[in-house]
Short mmCIF file of C-alpha atoms in Angstrom, two decimals:
data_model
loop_
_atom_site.label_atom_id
_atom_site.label_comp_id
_atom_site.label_asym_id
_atom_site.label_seq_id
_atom_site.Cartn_x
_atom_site.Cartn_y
_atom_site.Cartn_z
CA UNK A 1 -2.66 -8.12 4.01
CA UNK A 2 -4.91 -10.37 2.31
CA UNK A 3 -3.18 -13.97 1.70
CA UNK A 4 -3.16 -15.26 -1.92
CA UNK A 5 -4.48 -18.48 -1.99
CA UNK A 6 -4.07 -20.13 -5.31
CA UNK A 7 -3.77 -23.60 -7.33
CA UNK A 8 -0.75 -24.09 -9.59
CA UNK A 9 -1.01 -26.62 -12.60
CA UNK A 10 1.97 -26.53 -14.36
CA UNK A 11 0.60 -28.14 -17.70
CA UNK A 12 2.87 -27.79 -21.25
CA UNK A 13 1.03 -27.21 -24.14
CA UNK A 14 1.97 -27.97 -27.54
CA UNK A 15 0.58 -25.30 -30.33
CA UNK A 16 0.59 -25.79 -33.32
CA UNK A 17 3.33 -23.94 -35.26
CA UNK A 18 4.68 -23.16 -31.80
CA UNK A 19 6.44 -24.86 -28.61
CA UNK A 20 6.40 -22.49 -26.21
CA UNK A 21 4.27 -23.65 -23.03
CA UNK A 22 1.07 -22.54 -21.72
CA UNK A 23 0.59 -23.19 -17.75
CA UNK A 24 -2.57 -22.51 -16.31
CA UNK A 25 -3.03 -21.18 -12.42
CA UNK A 26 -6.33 -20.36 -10.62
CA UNK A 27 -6.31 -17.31 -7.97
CA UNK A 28 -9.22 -17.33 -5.54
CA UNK A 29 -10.83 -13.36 -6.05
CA UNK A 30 -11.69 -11.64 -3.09
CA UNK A 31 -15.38 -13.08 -3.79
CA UNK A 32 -14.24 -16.76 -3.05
CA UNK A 33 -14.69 -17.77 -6.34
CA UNK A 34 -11.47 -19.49 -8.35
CA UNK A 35 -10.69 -17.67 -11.58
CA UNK A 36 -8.06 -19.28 -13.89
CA UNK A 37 -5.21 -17.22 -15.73
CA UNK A 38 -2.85 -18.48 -18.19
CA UNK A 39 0.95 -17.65 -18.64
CA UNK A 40 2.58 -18.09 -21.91
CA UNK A 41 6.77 -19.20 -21.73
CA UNK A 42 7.68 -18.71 -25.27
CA UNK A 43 10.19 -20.76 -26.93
CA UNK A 44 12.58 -17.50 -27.09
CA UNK A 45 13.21 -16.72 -23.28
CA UNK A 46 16.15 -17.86 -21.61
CA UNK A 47 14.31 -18.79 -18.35
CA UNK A 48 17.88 -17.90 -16.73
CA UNK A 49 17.03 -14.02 -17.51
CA UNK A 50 14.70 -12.18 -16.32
CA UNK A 51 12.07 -10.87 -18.74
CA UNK A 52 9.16 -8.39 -19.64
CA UNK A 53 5.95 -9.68 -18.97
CA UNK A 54 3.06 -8.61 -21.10
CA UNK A 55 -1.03 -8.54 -18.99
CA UNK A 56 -3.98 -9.07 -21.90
CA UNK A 57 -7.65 -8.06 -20.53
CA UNK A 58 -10.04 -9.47 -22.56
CA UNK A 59 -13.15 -8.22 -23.83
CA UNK A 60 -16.73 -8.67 -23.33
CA UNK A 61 -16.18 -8.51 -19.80
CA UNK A 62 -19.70 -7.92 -18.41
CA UNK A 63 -20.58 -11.31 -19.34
CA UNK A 64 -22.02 -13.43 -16.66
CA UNK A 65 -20.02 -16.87 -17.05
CA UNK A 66 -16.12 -16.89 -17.64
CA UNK A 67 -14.41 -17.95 -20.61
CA UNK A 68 -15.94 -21.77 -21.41
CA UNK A 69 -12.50 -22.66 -22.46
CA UNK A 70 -9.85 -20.21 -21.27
CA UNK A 71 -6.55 -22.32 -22.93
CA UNK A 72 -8.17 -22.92 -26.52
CA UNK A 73 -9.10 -18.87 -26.01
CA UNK A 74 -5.60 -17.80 -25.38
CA UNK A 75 -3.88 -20.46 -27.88
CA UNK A 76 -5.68 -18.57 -30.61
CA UNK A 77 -4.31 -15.07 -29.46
CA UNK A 78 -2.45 -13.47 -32.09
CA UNK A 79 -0.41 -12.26 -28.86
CA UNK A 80 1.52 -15.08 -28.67
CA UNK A 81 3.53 -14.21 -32.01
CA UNK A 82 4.37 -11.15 -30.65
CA UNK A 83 5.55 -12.74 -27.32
CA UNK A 84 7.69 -15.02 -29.33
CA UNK A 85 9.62 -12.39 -31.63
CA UNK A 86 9.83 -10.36 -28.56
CA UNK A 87 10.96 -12.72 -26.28
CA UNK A 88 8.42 -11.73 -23.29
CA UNK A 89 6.29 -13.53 -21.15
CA UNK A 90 2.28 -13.83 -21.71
CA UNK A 91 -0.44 -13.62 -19.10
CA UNK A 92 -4.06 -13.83 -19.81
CA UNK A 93 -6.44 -12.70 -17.31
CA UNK A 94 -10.03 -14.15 -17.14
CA UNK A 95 -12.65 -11.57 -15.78
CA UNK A 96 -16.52 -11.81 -15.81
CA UNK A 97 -19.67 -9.66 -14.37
CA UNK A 98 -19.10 -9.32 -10.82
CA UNK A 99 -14.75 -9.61 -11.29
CA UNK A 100 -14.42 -6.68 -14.11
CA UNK A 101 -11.59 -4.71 -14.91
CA UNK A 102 -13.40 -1.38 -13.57
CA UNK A 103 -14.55 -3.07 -10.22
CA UNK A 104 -12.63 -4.33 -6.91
CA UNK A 105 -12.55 -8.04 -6.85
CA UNK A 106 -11.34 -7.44 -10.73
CA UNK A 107 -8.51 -5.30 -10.48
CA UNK A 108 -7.25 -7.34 -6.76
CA UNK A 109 -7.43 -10.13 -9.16
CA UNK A 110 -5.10 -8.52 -11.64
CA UNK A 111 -2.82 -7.15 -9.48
CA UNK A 112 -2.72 -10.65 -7.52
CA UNK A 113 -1.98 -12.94 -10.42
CA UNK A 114 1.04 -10.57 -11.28
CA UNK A 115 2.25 -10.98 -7.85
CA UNK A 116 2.03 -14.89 -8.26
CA UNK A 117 3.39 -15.11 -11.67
CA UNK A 118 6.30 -12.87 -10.64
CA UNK A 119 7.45 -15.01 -7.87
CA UNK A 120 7.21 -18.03 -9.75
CA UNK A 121 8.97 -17.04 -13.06
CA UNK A 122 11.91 -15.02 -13.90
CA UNK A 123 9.91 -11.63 -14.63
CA UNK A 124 11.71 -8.44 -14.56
CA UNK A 125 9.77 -6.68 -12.17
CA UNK A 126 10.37 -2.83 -13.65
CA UNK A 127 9.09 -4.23 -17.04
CA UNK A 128 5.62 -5.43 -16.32
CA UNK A 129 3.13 -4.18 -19.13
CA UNK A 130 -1.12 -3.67 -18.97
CA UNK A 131 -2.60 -4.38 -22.52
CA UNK A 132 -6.44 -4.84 -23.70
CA UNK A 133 -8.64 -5.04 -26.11
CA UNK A 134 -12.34 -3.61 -26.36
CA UNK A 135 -13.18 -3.64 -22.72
CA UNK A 136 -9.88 -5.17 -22.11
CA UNK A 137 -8.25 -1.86 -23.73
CA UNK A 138 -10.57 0.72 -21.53
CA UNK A 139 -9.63 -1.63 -18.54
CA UNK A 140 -5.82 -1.02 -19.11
CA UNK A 141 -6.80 3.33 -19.88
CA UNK A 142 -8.82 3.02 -16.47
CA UNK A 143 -6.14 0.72 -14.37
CA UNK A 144 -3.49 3.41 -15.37
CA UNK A 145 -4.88 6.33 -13.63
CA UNK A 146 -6.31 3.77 -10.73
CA UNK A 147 -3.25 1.68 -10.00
CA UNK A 148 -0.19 2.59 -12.38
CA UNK A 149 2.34 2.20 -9.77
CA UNK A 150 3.16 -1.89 -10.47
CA UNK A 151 3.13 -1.28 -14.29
CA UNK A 152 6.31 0.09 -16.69
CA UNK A 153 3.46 0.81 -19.42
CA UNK A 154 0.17 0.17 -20.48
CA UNK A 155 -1.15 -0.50 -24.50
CA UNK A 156 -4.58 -0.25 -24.87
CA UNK A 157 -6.16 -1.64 -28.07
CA UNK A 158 -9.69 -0.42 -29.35
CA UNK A 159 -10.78 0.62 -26.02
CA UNK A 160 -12.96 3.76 -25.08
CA UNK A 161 -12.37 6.34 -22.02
CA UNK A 162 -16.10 7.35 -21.55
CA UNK A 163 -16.35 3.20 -21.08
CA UNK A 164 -13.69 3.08 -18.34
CA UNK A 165 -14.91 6.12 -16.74
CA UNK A 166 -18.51 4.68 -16.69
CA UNK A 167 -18.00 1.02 -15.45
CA UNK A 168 -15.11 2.23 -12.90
CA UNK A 169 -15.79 1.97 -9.19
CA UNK A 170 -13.15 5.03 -9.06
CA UNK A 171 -13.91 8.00 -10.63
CA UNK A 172 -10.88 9.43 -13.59
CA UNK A 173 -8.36 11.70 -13.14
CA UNK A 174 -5.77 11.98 -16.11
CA UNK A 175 -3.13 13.21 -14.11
CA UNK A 176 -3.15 10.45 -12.00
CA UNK A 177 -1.31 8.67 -14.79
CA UNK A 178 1.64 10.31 -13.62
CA UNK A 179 3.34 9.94 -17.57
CA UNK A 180 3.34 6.57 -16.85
CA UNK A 181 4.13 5.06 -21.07
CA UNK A 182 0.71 4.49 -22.72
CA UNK A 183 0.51 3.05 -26.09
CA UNK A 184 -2.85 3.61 -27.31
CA UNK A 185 -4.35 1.60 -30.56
CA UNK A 186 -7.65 2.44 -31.91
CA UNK A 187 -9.03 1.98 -35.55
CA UNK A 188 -10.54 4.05 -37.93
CA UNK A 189 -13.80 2.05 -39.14
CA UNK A 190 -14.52 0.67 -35.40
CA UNK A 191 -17.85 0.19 -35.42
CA UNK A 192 -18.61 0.45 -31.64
CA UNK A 193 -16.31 3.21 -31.05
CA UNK A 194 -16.26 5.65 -33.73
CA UNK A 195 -12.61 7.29 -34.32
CA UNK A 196 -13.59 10.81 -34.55
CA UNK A 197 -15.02 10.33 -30.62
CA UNK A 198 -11.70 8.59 -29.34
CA UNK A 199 -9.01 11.01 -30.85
CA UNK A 200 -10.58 14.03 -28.74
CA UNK A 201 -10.53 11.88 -25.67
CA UNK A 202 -6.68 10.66 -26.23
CA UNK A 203 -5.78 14.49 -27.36
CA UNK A 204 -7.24 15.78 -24.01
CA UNK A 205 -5.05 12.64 -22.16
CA UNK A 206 -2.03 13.65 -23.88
CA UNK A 207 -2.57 17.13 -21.95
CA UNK A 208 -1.77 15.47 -18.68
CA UNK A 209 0.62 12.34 -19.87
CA UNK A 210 2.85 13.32 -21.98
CA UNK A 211 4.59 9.70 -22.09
CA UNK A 212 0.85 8.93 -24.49
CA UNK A 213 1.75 7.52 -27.79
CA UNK A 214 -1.27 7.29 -30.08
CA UNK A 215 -1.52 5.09 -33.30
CA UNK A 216 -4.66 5.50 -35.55
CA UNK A 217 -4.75 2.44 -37.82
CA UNK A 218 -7.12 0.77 -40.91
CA UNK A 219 -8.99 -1.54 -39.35
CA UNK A 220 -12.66 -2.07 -37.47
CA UNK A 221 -13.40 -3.56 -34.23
CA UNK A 222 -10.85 -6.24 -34.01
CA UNK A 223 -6.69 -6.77 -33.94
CA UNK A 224 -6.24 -7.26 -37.37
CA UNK A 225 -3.70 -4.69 -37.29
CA UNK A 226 -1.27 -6.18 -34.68
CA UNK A 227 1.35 -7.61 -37.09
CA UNK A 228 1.82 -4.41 -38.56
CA UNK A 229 2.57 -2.61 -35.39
CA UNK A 230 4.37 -5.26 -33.77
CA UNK A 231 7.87 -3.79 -34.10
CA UNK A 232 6.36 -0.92 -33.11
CA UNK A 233 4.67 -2.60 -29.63
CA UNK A 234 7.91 -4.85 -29.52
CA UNK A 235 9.97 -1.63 -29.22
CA UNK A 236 7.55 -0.06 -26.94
CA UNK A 237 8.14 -2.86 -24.19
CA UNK A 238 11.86 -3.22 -24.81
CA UNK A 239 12.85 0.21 -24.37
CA UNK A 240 10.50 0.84 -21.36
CA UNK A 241 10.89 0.30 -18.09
CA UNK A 242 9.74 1.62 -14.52
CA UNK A 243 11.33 4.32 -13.19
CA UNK A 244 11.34 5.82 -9.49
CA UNK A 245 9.15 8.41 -9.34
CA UNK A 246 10.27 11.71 -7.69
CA UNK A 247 7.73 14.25 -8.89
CA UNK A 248 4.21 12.58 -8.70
CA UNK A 249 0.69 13.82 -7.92
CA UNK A 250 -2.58 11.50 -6.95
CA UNK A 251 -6.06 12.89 -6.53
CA UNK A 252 -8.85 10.60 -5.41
CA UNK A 253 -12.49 11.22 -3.58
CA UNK A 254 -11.97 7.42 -2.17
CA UNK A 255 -9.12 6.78 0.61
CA UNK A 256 -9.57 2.81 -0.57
CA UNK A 257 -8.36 4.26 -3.63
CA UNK A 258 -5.46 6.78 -1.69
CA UNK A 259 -1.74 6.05 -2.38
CA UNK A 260 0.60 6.17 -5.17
CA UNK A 261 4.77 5.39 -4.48
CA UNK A 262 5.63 6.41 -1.64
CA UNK A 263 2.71 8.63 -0.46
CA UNK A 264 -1.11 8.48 1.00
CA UNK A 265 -4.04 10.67 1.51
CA UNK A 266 -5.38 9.64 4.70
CA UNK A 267 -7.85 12.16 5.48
CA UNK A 268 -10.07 14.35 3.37
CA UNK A 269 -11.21 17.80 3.87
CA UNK A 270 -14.54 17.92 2.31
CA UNK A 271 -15.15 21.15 4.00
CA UNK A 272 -13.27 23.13 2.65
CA UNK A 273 -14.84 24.95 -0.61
CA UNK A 274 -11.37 26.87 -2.18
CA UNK A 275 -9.20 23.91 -3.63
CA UNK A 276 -5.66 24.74 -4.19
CA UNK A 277 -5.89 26.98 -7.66
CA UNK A 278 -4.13 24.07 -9.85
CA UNK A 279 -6.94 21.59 -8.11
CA UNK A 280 -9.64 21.81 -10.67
CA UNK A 281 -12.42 19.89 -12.06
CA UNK A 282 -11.56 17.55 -15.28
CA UNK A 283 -14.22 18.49 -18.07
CA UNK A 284 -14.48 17.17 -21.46
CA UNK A 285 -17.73 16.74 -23.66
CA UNK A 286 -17.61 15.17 -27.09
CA UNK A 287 -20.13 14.69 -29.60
CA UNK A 288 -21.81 11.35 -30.60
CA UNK A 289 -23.54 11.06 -33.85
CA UNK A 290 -23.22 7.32 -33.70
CA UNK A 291 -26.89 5.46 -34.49
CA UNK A 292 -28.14 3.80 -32.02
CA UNK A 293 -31.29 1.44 -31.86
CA UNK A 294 -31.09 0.73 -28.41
CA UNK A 295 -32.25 -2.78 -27.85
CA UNK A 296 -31.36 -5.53 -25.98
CA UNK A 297 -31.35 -8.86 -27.51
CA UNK A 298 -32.88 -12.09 -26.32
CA UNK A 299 -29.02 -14.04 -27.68
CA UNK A 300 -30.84 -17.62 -26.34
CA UNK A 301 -33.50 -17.34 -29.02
CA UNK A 302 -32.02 -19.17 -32.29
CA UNK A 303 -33.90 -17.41 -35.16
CA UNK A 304 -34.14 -16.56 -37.99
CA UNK A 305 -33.54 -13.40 -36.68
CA UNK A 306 -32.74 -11.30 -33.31
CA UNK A 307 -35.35 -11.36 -31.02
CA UNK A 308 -36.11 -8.12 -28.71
CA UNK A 309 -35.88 -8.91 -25.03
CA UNK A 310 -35.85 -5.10 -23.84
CA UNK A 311 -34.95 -1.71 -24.32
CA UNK A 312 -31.59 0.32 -23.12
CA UNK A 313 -33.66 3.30 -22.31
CA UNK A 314 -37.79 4.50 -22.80
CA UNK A 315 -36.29 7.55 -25.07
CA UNK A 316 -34.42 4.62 -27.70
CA UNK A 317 -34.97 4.94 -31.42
CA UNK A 318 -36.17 1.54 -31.62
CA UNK A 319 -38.87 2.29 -29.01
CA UNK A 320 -39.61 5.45 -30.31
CA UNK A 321 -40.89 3.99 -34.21
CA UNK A 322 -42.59 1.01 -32.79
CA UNK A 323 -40.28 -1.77 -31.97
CA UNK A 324 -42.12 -4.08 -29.29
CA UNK A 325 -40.43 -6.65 -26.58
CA UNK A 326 -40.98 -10.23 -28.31
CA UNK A 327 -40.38 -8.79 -31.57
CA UNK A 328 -38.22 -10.23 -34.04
CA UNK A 329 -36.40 -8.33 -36.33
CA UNK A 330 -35.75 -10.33 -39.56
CA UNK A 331 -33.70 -7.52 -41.87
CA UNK A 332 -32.43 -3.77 -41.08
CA UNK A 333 -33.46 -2.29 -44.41
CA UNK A 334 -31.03 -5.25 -46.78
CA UNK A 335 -29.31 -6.57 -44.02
CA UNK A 336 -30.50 -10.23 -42.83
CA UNK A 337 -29.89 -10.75 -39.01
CA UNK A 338 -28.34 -13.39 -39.56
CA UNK A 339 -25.85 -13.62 -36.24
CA UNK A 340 -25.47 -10.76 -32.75
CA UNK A 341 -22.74 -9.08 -34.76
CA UNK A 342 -25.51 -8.38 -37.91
CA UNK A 343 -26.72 -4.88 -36.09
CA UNK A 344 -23.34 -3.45 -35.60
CA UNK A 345 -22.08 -3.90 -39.11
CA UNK A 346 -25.10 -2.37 -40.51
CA UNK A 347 -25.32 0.80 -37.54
CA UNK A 348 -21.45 1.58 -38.47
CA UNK A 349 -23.02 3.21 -42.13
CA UNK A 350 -25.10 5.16 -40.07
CA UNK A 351 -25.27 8.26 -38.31
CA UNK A 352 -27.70 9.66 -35.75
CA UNK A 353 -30.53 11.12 -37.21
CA UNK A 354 -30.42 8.95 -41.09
CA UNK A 355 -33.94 7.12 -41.62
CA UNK A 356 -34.00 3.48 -41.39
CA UNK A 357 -36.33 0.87 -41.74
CA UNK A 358 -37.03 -2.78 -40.26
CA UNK A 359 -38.38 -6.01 -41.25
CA UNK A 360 -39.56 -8.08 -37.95
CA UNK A 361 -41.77 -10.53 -37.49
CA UNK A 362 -44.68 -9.83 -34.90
CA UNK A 363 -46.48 -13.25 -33.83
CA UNK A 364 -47.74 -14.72 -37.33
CA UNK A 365 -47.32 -11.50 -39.20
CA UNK A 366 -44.47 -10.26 -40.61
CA UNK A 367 -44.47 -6.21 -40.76
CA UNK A 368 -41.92 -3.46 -42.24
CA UNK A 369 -41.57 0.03 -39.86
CA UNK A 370 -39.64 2.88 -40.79
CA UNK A 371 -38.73 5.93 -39.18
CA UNK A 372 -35.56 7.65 -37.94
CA UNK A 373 -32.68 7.37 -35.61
CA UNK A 374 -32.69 9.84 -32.39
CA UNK A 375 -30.24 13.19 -33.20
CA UNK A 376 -26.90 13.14 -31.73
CA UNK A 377 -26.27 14.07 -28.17
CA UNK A 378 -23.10 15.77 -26.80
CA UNK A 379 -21.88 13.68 -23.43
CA UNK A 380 -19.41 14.70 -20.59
CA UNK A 381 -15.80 11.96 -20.74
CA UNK A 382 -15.72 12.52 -16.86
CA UNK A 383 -18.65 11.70 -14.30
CA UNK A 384 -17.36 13.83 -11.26
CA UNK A 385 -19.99 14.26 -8.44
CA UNK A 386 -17.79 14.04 -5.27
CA UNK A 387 -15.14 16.38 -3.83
CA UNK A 388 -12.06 15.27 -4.01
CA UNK A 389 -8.50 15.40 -2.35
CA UNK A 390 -4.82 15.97 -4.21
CA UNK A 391 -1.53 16.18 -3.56
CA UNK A 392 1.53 17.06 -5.48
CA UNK A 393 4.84 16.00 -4.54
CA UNK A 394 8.73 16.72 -5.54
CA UNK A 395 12.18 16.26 -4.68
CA UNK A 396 14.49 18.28 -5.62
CA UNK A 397 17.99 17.33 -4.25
CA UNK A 398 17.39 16.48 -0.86
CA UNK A 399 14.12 18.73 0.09
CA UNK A 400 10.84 17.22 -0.49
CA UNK A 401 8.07 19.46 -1.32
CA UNK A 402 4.68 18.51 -1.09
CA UNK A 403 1.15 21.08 -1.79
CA UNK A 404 -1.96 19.78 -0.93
CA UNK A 405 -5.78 20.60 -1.66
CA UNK A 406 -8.41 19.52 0.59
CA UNK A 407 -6.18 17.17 2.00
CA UNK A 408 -6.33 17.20 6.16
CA UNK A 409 -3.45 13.82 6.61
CA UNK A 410 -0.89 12.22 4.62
CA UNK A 411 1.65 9.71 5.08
CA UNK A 412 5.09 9.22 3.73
CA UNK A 413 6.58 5.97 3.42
CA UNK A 414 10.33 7.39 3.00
CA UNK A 415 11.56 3.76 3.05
CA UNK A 416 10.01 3.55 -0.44
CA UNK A 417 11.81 6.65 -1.89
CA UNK A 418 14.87 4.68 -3.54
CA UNK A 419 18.25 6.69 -4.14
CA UNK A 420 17.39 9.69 -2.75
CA UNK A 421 18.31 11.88 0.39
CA UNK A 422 15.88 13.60 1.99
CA UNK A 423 16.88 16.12 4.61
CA UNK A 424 14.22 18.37 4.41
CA UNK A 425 10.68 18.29 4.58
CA UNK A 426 8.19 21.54 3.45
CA UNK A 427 4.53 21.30 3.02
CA UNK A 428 2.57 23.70 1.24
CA UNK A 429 5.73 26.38 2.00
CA UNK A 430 5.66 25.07 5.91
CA UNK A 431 8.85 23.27 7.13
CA UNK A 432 7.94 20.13 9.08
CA UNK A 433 10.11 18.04 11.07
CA UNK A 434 10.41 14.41 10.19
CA UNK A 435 12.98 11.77 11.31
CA UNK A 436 12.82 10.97 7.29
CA UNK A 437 12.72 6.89 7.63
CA UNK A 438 10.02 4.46 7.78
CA UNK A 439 6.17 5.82 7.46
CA UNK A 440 5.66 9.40 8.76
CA UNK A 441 1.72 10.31 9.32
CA UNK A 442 1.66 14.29 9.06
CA UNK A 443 -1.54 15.85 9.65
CA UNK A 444 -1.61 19.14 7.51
CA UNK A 445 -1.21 22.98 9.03
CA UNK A 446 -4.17 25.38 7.91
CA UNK A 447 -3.59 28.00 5.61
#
């Protein structure tokens, strides 16, 4: 096991129109590099109890540098209110490109700090909750079908499935959720992630979690909404908590990625072309008619104006009526570009396919083009090249049955099955013997 190295500051903050304190830590990532995270005591805990303890990912998380100032980022949080009327812990996470929420050295780092801040502070361990926002919220969908097993719930604000399915290292399997509580926030004037794309993605979730509660609120891309569902959240962490699992199931086409509770895949049969009949493919396509320019911005240039540094693709809409790297685009039909966030506002009135028009400035002359966006697309949620492996497992009073699909070894770590009896052991309708403690390897029977 990897040791955690880390650097604790214990450093009381004062906020303004609260006194709860702020300490900062640093955990070095499985990179080598020192990230900081921040844990909130509000003013409302009895430090002598144990308490829930609330995980924000932040957004933006491809960026290249951290967080310039991670404290005056996280005393602005409109999190901490809801810490203080709840009377839960606070702990801010700071990612960046190369330590993502979707990638390894990124999620160790999550699960690490946890680790840390539970065995420093009086954290109730079966009440330990994922949130995001933006990338933060399609980090918290993704890390609860990748690693749901530490977490009591997860609330995921304004964040997108086809995101967390594209920037994960591990591919997305719904079921892997295992009804784990998922409180799911999303807005209905989001400007990057249009509300009539995210409801089929949650409705198809809800299929294989049934533990999803979904709240579409007024709003665009930001948390405006958050004091109005606060009782709502507040309840949501109060009356949850983690549960033993006794009827679980875990599919993965990467043994780094292999275990859930109390049982592994250790070997894969990629051989084998017939999958067990309830093993099948996840497939759901959904329809963008979002307008989309496709350029990349040069964010160092300082205007007036956005200047073009590239292009997302050779097929964009901005490439396709004329745009040129170096340009700089002055207006989008009446909207001045007049900071990043211009483009978005004035995209989220339109729809694939609408005519538009630009004002940019091309070396001394300044030039108007017109034409239209690129038609709407339809695009598969789930990117699912490999074979993969499954297993389903369940006791029921003291036999433990297990099916598997493609799935050659497993391993059962019965010391990790809490208040149960287990006297039998059948695999895929095979009795196998098993001395039922400690870790039991068990390679599988054919068929």
């Amino acid at each position: 096991m990897k040791k955690i190295i880390y650097i604790l500051l214990i450093i009381p903050i004062i906020v303004s129109g609260q006194t709860g304190k702020f300490n900062e830590h640093t955990y070095q990532c499985l990179d080598t590099i020192e990230r900081p995270f921040i844990l909130y005591t509000p003013t409302t805990i009895n430090k002598t109890q144990k308490r829930p303890l609330l995980v924000y990912l932040h957004g933006a998380i491809s960026n290249k540098s951290l967080k310039k100032d991670p404290l005056a980022y996280m005393k602005k949080s409109k999190l901490i209110k809801l810490a203080e009327k709840g009377g839960f812990y606070l702990m801010y996470c700071y990612g960046q490109k190369g330590a993502t929420w979707f990638d390894p050295v990124g999620m160790d780092m999550i699960l690490k700090e946890i680790e840390i801040v539970a065995s420093k502070y009086a954290i109730h361990k079966d009440k330990i909750f994922l949130s995001g926002f933006s990338d933060g919220g399609s980090g918290a969908l993704y890390m609860s079908m990748v690693h749901p097993e530490p977490f009591a719930g997860f609330i995921a604000m304004n964040g997108h499935l086809k995101v967390a399915d594209k920037l994960g290292t591990y591919a997305l399997y719904p079921a892997n959720s295992n009804h784990k509580p998922t409180y799911i926030i999303n807005t209905k004037k989001d400007m990057l992630y249009p509300i009539k794309q995210i409801k089929p993605a949650i409705s198809y979730l809800q299929k294989f979690n049934t533990a999803i509660t979904f709240s579409e609120v007024d709003g665009n891309h930001d948390m405006s909404y958050l004091q109005k569902e606060q009782k709502k959240l507040i309840d949501f962490i109060t009356t949850t908590t983690r549960r033993n699992k006794y009827k679980i199931s875990w599919e993965t086409s990467d043994l780094s990625n292999n275990s859930y509770e109390w049982i592994s895949i250790l070997e894969m049969d990629t051989k084998t072309k017939d999958a067990h009949p309830n093993h099948t493919p996840y497939s759901l396509e959904i329809f963008n008619d979002k307008a989309v320019f496709g350029i990349k911005y040069d964010y160092s240039f300082r205007g007036p104006g956005l200047k073009v540094s590239d292009f997302k693709s050779d097929t964009c809409t901005a490439k396709k009526i004329g745009i040129k790297k170096g340009d700089i685009i002055l207006m989008m039909e009446k909207d001045t570009m007049t900071s990043p966030y211009a483009p978005y506002f004035y995209i989220a009135n339109k729809l694939a396919g609408d005519q538009t028009s630009l004002t940019i400035k091309r070396g001394d002359n300044k030039i108007k083009i017109e034409g239209a966006f690129n038609q709407g697309h339809t695009y598969s949620v789930f990117n699912h090249k490999k074979t993969t492996a499954r297993v389903w497992a369940t006791i029921e009073e003291e036999t433990l049955l297990i099916t598997t699909s493609r799935t050659k070894k497993i391993a059962i770590r019965f010391s990790d099955i809490k208040n149960k009896t287990i006297r039998k052991l059948i695999i895929n309708g095979k009795k196998y013997s098993s001395s039922y403690k400690g870790t039991q390897e068990i390679t599988i029977k054919q068929q």
